[in-house]
Tab-separated table of C-alpha atoms in Angstrom:
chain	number	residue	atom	x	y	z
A	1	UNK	CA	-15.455	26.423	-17.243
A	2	UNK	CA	-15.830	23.151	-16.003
A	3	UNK	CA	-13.823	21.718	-12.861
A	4	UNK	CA	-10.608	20.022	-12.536
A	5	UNK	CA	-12.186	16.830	-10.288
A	6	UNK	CA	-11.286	14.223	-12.555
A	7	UNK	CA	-11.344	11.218	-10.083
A	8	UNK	CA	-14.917	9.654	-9.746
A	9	UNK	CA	-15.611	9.712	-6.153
A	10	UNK	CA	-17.786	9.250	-3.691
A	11	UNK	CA	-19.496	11.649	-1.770
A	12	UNK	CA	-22.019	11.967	0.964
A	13	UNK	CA	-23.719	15.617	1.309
A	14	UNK	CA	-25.632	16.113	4.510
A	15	UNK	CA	-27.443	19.530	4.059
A	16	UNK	CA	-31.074	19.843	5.271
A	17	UNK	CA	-31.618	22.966	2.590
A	18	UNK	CA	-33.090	21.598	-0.578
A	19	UNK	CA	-32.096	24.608	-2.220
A	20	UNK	CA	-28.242	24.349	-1.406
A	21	UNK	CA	-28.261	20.455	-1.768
A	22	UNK	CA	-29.285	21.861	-5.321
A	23	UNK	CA	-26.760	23.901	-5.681
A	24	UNK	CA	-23.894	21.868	-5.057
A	25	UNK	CA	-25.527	18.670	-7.010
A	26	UNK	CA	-25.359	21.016	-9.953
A	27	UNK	CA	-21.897	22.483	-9.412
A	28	UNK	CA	-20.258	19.134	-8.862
A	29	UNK	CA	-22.447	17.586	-12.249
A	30	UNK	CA	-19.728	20.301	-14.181
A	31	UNK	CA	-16.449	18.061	-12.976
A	32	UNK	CA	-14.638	15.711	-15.473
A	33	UNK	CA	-15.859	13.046	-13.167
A	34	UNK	CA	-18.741	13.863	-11.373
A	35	UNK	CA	-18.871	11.915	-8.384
A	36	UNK	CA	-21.788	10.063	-7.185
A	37	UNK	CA	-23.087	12.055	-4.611
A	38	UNK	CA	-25.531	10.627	-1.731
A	39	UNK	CA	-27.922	13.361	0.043
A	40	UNK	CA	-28.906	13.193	3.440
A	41	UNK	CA	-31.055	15.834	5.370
A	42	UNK	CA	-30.163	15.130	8.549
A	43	UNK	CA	-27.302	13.160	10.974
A	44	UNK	CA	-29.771	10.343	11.588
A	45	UNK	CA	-30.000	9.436	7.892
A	46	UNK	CA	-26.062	10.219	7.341
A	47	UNK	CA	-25.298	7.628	10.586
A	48	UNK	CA	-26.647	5.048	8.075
A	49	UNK	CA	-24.750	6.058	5.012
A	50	UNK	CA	-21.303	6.464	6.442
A	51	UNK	CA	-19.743	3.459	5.077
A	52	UNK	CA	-16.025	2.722	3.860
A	53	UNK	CA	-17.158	3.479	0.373
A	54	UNK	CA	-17.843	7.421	1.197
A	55	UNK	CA	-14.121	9.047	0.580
A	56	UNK	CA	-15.712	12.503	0.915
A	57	UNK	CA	-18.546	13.922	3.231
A	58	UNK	CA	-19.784	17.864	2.407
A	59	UNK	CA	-21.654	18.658	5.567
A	60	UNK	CA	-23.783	21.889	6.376
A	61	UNK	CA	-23.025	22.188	10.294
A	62	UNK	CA	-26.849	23.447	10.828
A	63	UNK	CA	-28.969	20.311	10.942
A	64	UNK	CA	-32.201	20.296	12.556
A	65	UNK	CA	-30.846	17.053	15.008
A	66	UNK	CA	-27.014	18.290	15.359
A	67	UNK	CA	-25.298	21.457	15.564
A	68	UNK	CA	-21.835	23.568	15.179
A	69	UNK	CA	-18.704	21.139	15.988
A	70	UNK	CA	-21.002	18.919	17.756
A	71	UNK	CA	-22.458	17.652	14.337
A	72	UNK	CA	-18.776	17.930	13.079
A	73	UNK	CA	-17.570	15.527	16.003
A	74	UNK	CA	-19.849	12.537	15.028
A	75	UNK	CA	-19.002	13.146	11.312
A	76	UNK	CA	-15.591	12.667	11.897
A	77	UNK	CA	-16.077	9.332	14.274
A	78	UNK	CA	-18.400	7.890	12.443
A	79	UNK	CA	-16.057	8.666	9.094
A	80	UNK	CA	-12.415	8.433	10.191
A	81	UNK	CA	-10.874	7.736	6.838
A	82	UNK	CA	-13.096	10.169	4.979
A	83	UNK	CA	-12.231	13.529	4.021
A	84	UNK	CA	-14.947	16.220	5.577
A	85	UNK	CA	-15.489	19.805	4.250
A	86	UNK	CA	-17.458	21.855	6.139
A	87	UNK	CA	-20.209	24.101	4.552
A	88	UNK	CA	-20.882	27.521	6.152
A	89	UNK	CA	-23.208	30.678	5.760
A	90	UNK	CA	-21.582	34.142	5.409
A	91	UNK	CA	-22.044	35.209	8.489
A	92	UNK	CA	-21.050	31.576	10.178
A	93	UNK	CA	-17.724	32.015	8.315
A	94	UNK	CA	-15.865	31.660	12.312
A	95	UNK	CA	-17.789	27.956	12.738
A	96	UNK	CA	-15.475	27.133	9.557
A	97	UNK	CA	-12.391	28.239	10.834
A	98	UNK	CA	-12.956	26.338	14.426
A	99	UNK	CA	-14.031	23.102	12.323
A	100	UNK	CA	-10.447	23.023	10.532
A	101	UNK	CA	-9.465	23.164	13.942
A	102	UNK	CA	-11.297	20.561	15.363
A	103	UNK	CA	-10.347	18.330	12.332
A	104	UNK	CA	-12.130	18.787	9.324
A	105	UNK	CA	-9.717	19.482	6.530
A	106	UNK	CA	-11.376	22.404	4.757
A	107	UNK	CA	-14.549	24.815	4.484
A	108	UNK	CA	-16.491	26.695	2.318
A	109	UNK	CA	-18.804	29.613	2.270
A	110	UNK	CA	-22.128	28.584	0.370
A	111	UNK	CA	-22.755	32.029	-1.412
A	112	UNK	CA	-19.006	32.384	-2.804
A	113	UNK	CA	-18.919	28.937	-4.218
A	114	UNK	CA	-18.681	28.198	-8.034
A	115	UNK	CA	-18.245	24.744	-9.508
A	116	UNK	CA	-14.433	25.879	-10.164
A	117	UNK	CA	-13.867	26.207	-6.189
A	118	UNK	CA	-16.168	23.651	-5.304
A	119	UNK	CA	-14.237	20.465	-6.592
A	120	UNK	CA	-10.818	21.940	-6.217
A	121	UNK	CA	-11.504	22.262	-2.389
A	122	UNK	CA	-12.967	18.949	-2.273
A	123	UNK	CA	-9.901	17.661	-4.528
A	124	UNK	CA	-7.494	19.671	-1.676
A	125	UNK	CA	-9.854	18.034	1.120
A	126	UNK	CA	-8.882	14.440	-0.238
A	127	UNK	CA	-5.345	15.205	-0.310
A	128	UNK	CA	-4.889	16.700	3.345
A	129	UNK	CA	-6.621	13.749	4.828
A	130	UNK	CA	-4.299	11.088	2.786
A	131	UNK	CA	-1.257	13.264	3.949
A	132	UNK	CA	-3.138	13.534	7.524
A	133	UNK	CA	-4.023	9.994	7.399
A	134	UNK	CA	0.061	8.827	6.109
A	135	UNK	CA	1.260	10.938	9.058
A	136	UNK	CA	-0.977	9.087	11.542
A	137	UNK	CA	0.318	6.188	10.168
A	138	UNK	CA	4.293	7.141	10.354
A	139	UNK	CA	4.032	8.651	13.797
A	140	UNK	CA	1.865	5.037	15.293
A	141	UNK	CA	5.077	2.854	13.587
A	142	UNK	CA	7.402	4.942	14.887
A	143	UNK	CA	5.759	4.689	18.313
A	144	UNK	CA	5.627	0.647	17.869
A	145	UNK	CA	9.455	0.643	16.533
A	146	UNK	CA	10.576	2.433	19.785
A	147	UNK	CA	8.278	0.289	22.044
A	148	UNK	CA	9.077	-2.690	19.953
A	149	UNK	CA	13.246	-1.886	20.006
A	150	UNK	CA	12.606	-1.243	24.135
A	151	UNK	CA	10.928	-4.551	24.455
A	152	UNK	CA	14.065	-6.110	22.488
A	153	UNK	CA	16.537	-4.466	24.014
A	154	UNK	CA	15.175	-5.438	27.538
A	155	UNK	CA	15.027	-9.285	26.390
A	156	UNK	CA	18.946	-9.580	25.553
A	157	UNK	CA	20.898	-10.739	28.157
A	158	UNK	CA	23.647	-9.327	30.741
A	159	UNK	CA	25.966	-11.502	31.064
A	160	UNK	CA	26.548	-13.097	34.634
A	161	UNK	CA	30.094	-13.363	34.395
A	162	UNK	CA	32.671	-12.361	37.717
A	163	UNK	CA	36.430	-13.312	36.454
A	164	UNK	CA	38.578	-10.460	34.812
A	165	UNK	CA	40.676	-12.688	33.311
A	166	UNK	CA	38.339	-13.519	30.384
A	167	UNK	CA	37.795	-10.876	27.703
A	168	UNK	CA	33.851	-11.268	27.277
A	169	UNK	CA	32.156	-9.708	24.080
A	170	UNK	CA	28.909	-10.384	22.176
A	171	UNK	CA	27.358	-8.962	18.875
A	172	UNK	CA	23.743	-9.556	18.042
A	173	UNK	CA	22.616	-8.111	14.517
A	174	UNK	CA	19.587	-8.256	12.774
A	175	UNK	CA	19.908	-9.981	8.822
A	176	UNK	CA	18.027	-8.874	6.062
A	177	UNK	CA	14.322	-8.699	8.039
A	178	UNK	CA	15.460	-6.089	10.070
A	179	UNK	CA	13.703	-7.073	13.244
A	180	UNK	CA	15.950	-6.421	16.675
A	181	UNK	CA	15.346	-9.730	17.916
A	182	UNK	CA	15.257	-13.151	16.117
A	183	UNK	CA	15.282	-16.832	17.023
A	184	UNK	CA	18.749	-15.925	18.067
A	185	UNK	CA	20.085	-16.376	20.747
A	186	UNK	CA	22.974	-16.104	23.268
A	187	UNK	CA	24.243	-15.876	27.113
A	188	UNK	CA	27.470	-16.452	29.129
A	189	UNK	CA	27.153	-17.678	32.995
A	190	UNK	CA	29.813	-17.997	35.746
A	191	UNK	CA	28.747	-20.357	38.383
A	192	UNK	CA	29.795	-20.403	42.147
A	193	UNK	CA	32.381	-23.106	41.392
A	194	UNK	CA	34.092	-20.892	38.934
A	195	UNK	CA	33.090	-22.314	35.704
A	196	UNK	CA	32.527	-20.307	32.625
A	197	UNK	CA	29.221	-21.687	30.605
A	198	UNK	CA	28.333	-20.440	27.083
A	199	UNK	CA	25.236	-20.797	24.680
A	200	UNK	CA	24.775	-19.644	21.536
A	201	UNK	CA	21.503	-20.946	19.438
A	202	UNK	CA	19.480	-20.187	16.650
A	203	UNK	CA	15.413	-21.479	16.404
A	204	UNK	CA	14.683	-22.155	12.947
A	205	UNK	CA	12.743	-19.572	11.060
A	206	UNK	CA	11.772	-15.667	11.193
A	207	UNK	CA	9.470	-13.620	13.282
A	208	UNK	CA	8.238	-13.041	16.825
A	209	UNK	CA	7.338	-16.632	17.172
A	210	UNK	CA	10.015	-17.703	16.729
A	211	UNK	CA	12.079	-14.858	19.083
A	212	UNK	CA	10.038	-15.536	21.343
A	213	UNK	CA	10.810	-18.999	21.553
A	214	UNK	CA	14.829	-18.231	21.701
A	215	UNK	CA	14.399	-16.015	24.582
A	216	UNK	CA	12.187	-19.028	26.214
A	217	UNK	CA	15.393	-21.342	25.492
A	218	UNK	CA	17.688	-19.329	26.703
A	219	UNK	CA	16.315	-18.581	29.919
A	220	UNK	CA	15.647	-22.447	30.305
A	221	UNK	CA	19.405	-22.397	29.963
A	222	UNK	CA	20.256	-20.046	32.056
A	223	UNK	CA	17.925	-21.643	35.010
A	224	UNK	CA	19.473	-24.488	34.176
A	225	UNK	CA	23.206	-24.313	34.314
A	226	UNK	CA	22.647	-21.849	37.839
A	227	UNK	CA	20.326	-24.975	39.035
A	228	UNK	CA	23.818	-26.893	38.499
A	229	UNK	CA	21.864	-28.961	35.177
A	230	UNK	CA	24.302	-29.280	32.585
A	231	UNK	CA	25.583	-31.193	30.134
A	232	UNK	CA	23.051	-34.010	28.594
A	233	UNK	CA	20.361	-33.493	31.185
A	234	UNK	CA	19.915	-29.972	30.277
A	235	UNK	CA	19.663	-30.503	26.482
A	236	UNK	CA	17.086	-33.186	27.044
A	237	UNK	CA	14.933	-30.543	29.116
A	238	UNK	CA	15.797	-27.904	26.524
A	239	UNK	CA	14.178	-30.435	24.204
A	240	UNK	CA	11.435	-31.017	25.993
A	241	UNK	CA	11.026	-27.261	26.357
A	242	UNK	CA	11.022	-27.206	22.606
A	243	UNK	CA	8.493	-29.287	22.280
A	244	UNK	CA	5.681	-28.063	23.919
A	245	UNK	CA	6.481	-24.428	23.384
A	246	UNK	CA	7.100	-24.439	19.391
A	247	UNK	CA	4.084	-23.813	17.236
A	248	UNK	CA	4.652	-26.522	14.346
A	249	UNK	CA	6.543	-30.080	14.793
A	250	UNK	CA	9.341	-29.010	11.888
A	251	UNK	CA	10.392	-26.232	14.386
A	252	UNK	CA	13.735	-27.272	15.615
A	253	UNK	CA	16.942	-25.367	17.130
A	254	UNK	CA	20.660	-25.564	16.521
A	255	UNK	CA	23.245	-24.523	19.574
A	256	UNK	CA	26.709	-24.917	20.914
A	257	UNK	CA	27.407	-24.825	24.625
A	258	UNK	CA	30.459	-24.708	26.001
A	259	UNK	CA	31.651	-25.034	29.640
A	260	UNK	CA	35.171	-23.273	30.747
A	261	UNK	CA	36.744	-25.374	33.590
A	262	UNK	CA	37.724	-22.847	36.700
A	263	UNK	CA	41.133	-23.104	35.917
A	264	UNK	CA	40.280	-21.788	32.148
A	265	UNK	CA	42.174	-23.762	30.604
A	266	UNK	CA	39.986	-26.420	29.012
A	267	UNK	CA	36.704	-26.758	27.887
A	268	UNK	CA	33.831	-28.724	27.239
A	269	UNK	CA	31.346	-28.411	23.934
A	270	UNK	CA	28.368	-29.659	22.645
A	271	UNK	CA	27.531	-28.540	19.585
A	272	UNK	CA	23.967	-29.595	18.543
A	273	UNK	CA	23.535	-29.600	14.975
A	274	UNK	CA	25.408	-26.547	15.128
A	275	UNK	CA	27.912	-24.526	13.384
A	276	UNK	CA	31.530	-25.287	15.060
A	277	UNK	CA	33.209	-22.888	17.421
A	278	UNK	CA	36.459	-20.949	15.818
A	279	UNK	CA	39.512	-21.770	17.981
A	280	UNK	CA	42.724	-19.165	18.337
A	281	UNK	CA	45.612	-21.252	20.647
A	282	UNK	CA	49.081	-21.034	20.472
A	283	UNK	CA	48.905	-19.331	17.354
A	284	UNK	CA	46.941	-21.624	15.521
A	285	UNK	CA	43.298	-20.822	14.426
A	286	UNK	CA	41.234	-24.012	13.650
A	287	UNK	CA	37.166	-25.242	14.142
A	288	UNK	CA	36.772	-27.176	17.322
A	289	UNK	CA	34.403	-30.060	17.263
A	290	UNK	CA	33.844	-30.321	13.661
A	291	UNK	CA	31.814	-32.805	12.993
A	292	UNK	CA	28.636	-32.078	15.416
A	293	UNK	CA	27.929	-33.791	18.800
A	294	UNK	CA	24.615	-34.583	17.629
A	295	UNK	CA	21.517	-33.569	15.833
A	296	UNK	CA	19.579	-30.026	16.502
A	297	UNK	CA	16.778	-30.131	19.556
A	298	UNK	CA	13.078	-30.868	18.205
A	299	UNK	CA	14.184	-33.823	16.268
A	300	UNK	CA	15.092	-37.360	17.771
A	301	UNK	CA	13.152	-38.239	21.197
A	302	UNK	CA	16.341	-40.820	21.538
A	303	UNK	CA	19.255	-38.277	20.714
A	304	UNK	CA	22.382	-38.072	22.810
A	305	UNK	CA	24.950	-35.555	22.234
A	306	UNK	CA	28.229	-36.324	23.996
A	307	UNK	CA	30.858	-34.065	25.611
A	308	UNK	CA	33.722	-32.602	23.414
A	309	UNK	CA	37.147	-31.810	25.713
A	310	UNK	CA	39.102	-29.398	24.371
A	311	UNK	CA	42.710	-28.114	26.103
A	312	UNK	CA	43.037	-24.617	25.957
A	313	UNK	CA	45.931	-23.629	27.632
A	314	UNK	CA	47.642	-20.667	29.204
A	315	UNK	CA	46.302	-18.191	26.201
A	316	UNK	CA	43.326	-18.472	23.877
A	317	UNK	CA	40.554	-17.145	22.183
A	318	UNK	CA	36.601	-18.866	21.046
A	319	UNK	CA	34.286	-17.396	19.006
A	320	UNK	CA	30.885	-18.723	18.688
A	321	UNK	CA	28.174	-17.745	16.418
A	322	UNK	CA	25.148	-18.407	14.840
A	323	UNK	CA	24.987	-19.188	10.955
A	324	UNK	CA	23.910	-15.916	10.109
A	325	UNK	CA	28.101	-14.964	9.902
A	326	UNK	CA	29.215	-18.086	7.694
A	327	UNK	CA	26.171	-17.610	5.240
A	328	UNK	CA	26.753	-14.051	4.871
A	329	UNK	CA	28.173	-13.466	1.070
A	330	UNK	CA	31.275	-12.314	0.917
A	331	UNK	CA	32.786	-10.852	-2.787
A	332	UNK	CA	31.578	-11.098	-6.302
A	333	UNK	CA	28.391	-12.932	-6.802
A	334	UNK	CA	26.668	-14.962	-4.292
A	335	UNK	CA	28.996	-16.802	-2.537
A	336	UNK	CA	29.115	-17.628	0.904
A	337	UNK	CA	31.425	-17.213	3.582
A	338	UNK	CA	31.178	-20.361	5.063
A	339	UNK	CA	33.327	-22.409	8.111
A	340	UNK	CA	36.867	-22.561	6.130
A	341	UNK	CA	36.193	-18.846	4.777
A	342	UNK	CA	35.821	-17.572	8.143
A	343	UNK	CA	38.626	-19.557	10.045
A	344	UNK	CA	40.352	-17.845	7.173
A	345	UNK	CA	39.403	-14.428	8.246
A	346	UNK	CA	40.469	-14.933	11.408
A	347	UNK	CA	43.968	-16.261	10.197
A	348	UNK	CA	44.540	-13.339	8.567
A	349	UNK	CA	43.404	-10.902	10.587
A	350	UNK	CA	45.787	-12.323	13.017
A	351	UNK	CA	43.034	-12.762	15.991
A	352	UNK	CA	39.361	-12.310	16.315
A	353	UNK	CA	37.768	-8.643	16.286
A	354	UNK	CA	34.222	-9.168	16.436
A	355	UNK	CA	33.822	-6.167	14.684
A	356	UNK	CA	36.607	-6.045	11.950
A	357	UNK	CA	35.379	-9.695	11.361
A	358	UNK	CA	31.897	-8.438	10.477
A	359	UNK	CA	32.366	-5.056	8.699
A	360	UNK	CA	34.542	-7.897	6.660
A	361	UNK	CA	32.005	-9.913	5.834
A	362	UNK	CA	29.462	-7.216	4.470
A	363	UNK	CA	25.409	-7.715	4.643
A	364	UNK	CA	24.326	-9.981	6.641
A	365	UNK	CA	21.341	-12.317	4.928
A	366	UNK	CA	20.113	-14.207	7.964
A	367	UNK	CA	20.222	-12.926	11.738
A	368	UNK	CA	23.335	-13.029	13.446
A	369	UNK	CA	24.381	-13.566	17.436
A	370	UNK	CA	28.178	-13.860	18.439
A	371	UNK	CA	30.224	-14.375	21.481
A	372	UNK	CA	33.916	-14.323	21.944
A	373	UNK	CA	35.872	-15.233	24.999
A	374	UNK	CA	39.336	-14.346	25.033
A	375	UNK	CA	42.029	-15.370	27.978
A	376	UNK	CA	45.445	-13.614	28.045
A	377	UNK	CA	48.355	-14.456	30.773
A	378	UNK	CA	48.226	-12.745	33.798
């Protein structure tokens, strides 16, 4: 009866008996595919034949330069993706059961083999080390996710903010890559004289480059609004920033900052090439700043981007996000949400709830980051 190996493989036997070498040449020349086999008499020649190519390695633990699981060991490094079957005597039938142990996926005794047994235990070998070889695999990305998610979490800011009269909430989501962190980015910063200062910003493009390069932002903002730089001075820096940190000159970033006067009820914005913050006062729900202050950082050396006032009043709400919630497709088909859609939303839900408002809008397509600031009378 021939055997059931019916994938051509190959296979590296290191067996210093000429008589058992025999043996299993001829038992494994009965397969549906006999592999091509490579014979070796000792470790010293096998060191040189280990290459990428061998899938399987047969080796007789009783070499004349190695010995036992010693012999085994060096197999095993010197083959990591290969599967290994171990090759015992009768009465050596305990070395077997200790090389499973120590990592070999299988073993045979020589004097009950037949060609039957022979290339189904080699065909089980190959499978336990792919399944051995997946689950090293799973467990290292599951390691990296969790290290990856820690790193993530521990780069998203806390908030530095000491009033209880504002209602402070954020929301950063992941789109469609699925990464924790993008070139997202957000933070919210009370100063000593009372003022309320908000950034929200996006860095063009996906991946940690380009995360990497929003945290760097936004802790040049941060520095630079406690530092007392604000306004057109700071985006200038932030520009400069930009500039010698991005990797490629096409990298630019879109933001909106906002500063809350101490009394909290007005504010000033610059939005820089960015998407407008959505406005709830007296009852009326409308995008502040429209029409941008001026173009995203990374572009023009000579850009300006001047102040928009806004009154705010006794009670008020401002949401500001990155365009990861107004390109988010909402209904049928592929249409977006966009600036009108969204002040929409918020009209008819009556207010802004972050999380109403996204649940709303269903899967998000590009990465989102969101921060509302809501004042109620005393």
């Amino acid at each position: 009866m021939t055997s059931t190996l019916s994938e051509t493989l190959t296979l590296l036997l290191i067996e210093d008996d000429d008589g058992d070498a025999y043996l299993v040449e001829e038992l494994l020349r009965q397969a549906e595919a006999p592999p091509k086999i490579t014979w070796v008499r000792s470790l010293r020649e096998a060191r040189a034949r280990l290459t990428g190519e061998i899938q399987c390695v047969l080796v007789d633990l009783s070499l004349p330069d190695a010995s036992g699981l010693e012999a085994l060991r060096e197999v095993l490094a010197l083959a990591p993706h290969a599967a290994v079957l171990v090759l015992t005597g009768l009465r050596d039938a305990h070395v077997g059961v200790a090389a499973v142990q120590a990592g070999a996926q299988d073993y045979l005794v020589k004097q009950d083999v037949d060609a039957r047994l022979l290339a189904r235990a080699i065909r089980y070998a190959m499978e336990r080390k792919r399944a051995d070889l997946a689950h090293v695999r799973l467990v290292e990305a599951e390691l990296t996710a969790k290290e990856n998610a820690r790193l993530e979490s521990g780069l998203l800011p806390v908030a530095m903010l000491r009033t209880d009269a504002i209602e402070h909430a954020t929301r950063y989501l992941p789109g469609s890559q699925g990464s924790l962190l993008a070139g997202d980015f957000l933070d919210t910063v009370q100063t000593a004289d009372g003022a309320v200062h908000v950034v929200v910003g996006d860095v063009c493009g996906h991946g940690p480059d380009e995360a990497a390069l929003g945290v760097a932002l936004r802790i040049a903002w941060r520095t630079l609004v406690l530092a007392g730089r604000t306004g057109e001075p700071m985006l200038r820096t932030l520009d400069t920033l930009l500039r010698a940190e991005r990797d490629a000159p096409e990298i630019f970033t879109t933001l909106c900052t906002v500063t809350i006067a101490p009394d909290l009820r007005r504010a000033t914005l610059r939005v820089v090439g960015h998407p407008p913050p959505v406005l709830v006062r007296d009852g009326v729900v409308e995008a502040v700043g429209g029409a941008p202050s001026g173009p995203p950082l990374g572009i023009f050396h000579d850009a300006a981007w001047p102040a928009i006032d806004v009154p705010l009043g006794e009670e008020w709400a401002m949401l500001l996000y990155t365009d990861g919630l107004i390109e988010a497709v909402v209904g049928e088909g592929d249409r977006q949400l966009g600036v009108e859609g969204l002040v929409g939303l918020v009209r008819a839900h009556g207010g802004v709830d972050l999380d109403r408002l996204i649940s709303h809008v269903g899967t998000l397509t590009d990465d989102l980051a969101a921060v509302l600031l809501r004042r109620r009378p005393a």
